[in-house]
PDB file of N, CA and C in Angstrom:
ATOM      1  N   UNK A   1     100.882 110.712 118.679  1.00  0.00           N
ATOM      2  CA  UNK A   1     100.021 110.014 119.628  1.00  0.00           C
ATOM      3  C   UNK A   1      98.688 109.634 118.989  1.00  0.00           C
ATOM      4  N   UNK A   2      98.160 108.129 119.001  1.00  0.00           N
ATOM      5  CA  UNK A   2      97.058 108.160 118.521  1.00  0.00           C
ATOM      6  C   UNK A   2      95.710 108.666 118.886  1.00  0.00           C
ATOM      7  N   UNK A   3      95.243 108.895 119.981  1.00  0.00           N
ATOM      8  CA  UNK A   3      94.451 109.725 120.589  1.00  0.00           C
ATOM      9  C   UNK A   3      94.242 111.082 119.695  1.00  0.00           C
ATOM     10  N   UNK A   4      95.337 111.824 119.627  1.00  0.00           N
ATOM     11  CA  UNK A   4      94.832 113.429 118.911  1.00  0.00           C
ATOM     12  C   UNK A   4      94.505 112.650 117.547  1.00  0.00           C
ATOM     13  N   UNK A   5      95.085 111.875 116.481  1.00  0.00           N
ATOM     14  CA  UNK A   5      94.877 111.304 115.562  1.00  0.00           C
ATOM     15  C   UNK A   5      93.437 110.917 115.344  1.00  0.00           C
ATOM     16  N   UNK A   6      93.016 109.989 116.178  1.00  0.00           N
ATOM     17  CA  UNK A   6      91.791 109.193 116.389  1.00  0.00           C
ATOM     18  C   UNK A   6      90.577 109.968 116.544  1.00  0.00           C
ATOM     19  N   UNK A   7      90.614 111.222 117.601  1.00  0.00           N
ATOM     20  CA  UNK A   7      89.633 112.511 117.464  1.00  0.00           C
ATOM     21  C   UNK A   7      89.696 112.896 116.442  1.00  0.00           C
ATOM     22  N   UNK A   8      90.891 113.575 115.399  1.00  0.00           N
ATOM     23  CA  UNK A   8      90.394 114.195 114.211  1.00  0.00           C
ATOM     24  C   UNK A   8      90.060 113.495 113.256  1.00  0.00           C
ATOM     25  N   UNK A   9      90.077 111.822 113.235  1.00  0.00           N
ATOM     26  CA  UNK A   9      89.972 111.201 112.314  1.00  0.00           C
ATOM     27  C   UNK A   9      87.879 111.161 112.200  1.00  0.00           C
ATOM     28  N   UNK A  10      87.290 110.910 113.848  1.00  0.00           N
ATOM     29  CA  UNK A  10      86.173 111.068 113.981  1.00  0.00           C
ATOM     30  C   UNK A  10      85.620 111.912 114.022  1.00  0.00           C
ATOM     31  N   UNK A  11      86.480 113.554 113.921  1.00  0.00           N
ATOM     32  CA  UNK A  11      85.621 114.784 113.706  1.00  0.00           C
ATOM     33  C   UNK A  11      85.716 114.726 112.125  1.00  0.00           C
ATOM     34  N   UNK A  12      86.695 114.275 111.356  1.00  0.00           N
ATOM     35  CA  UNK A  12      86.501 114.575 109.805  1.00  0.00           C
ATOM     36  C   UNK A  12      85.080 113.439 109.591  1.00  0.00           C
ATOM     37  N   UNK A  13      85.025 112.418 110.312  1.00  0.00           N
ATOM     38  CA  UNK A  13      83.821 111.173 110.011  1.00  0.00           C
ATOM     39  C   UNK A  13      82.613 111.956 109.920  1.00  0.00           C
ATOM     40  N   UNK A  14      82.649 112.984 111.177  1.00  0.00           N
ATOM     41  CA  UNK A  14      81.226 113.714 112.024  1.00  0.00           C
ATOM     42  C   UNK A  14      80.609 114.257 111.067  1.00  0.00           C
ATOM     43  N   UNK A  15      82.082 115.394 110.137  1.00  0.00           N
ATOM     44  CA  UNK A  15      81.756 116.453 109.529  1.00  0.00           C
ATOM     45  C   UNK A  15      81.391 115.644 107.741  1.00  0.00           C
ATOM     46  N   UNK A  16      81.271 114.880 107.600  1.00  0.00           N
ATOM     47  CA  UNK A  16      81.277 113.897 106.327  1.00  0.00           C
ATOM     48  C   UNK A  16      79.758 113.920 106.476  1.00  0.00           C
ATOM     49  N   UNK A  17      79.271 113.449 107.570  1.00  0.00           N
ATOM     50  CA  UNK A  17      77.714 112.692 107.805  1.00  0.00           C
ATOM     51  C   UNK A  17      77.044 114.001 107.517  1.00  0.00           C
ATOM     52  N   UNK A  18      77.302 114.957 108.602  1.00  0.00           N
ATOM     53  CA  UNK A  18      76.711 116.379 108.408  1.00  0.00           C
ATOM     54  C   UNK A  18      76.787 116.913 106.911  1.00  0.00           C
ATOM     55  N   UNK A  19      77.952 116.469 106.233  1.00  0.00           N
ATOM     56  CA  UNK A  19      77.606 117.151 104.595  1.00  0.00           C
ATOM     57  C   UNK A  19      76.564 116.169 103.841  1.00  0.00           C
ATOM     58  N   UNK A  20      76.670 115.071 104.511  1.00  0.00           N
ATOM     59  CA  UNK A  20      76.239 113.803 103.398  1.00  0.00           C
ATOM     60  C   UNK A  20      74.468 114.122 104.013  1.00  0.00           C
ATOM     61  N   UNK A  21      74.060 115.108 105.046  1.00  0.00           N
ATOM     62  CA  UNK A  21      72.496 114.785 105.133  1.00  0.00           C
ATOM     63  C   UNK A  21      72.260 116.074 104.109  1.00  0.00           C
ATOM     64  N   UNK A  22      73.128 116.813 104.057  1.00  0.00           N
ATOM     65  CA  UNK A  22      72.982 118.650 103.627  1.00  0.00           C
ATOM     66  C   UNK A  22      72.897 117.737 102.087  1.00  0.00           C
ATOM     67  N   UNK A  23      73.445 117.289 101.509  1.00  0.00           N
ATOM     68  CA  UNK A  23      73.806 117.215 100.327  1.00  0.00           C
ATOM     69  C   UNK A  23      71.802 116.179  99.429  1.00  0.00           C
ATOM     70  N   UNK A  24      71.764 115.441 100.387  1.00  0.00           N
ATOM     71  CA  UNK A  24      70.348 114.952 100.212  1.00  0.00           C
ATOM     72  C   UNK A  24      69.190 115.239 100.831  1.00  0.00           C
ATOM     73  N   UNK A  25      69.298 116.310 100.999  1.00  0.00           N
ATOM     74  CA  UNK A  25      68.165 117.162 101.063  1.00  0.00           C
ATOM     75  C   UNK A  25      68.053 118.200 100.031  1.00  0.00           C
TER      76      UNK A  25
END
């Protein structure tokens, strides 16, 4: 189903941004 797909695709996005501010600082 794309729905469960589509959430984990935007929690792996979420968790990307959150490393990408950690990482430049």
């Amino acid at each position: 189903h794309f729905f469960i797909s589509e959430s984990i695709f935007f929690g792996i996005a979420n968790v990307l941004k959150k490393f990408n501010k950690i990482l430049k600082r």
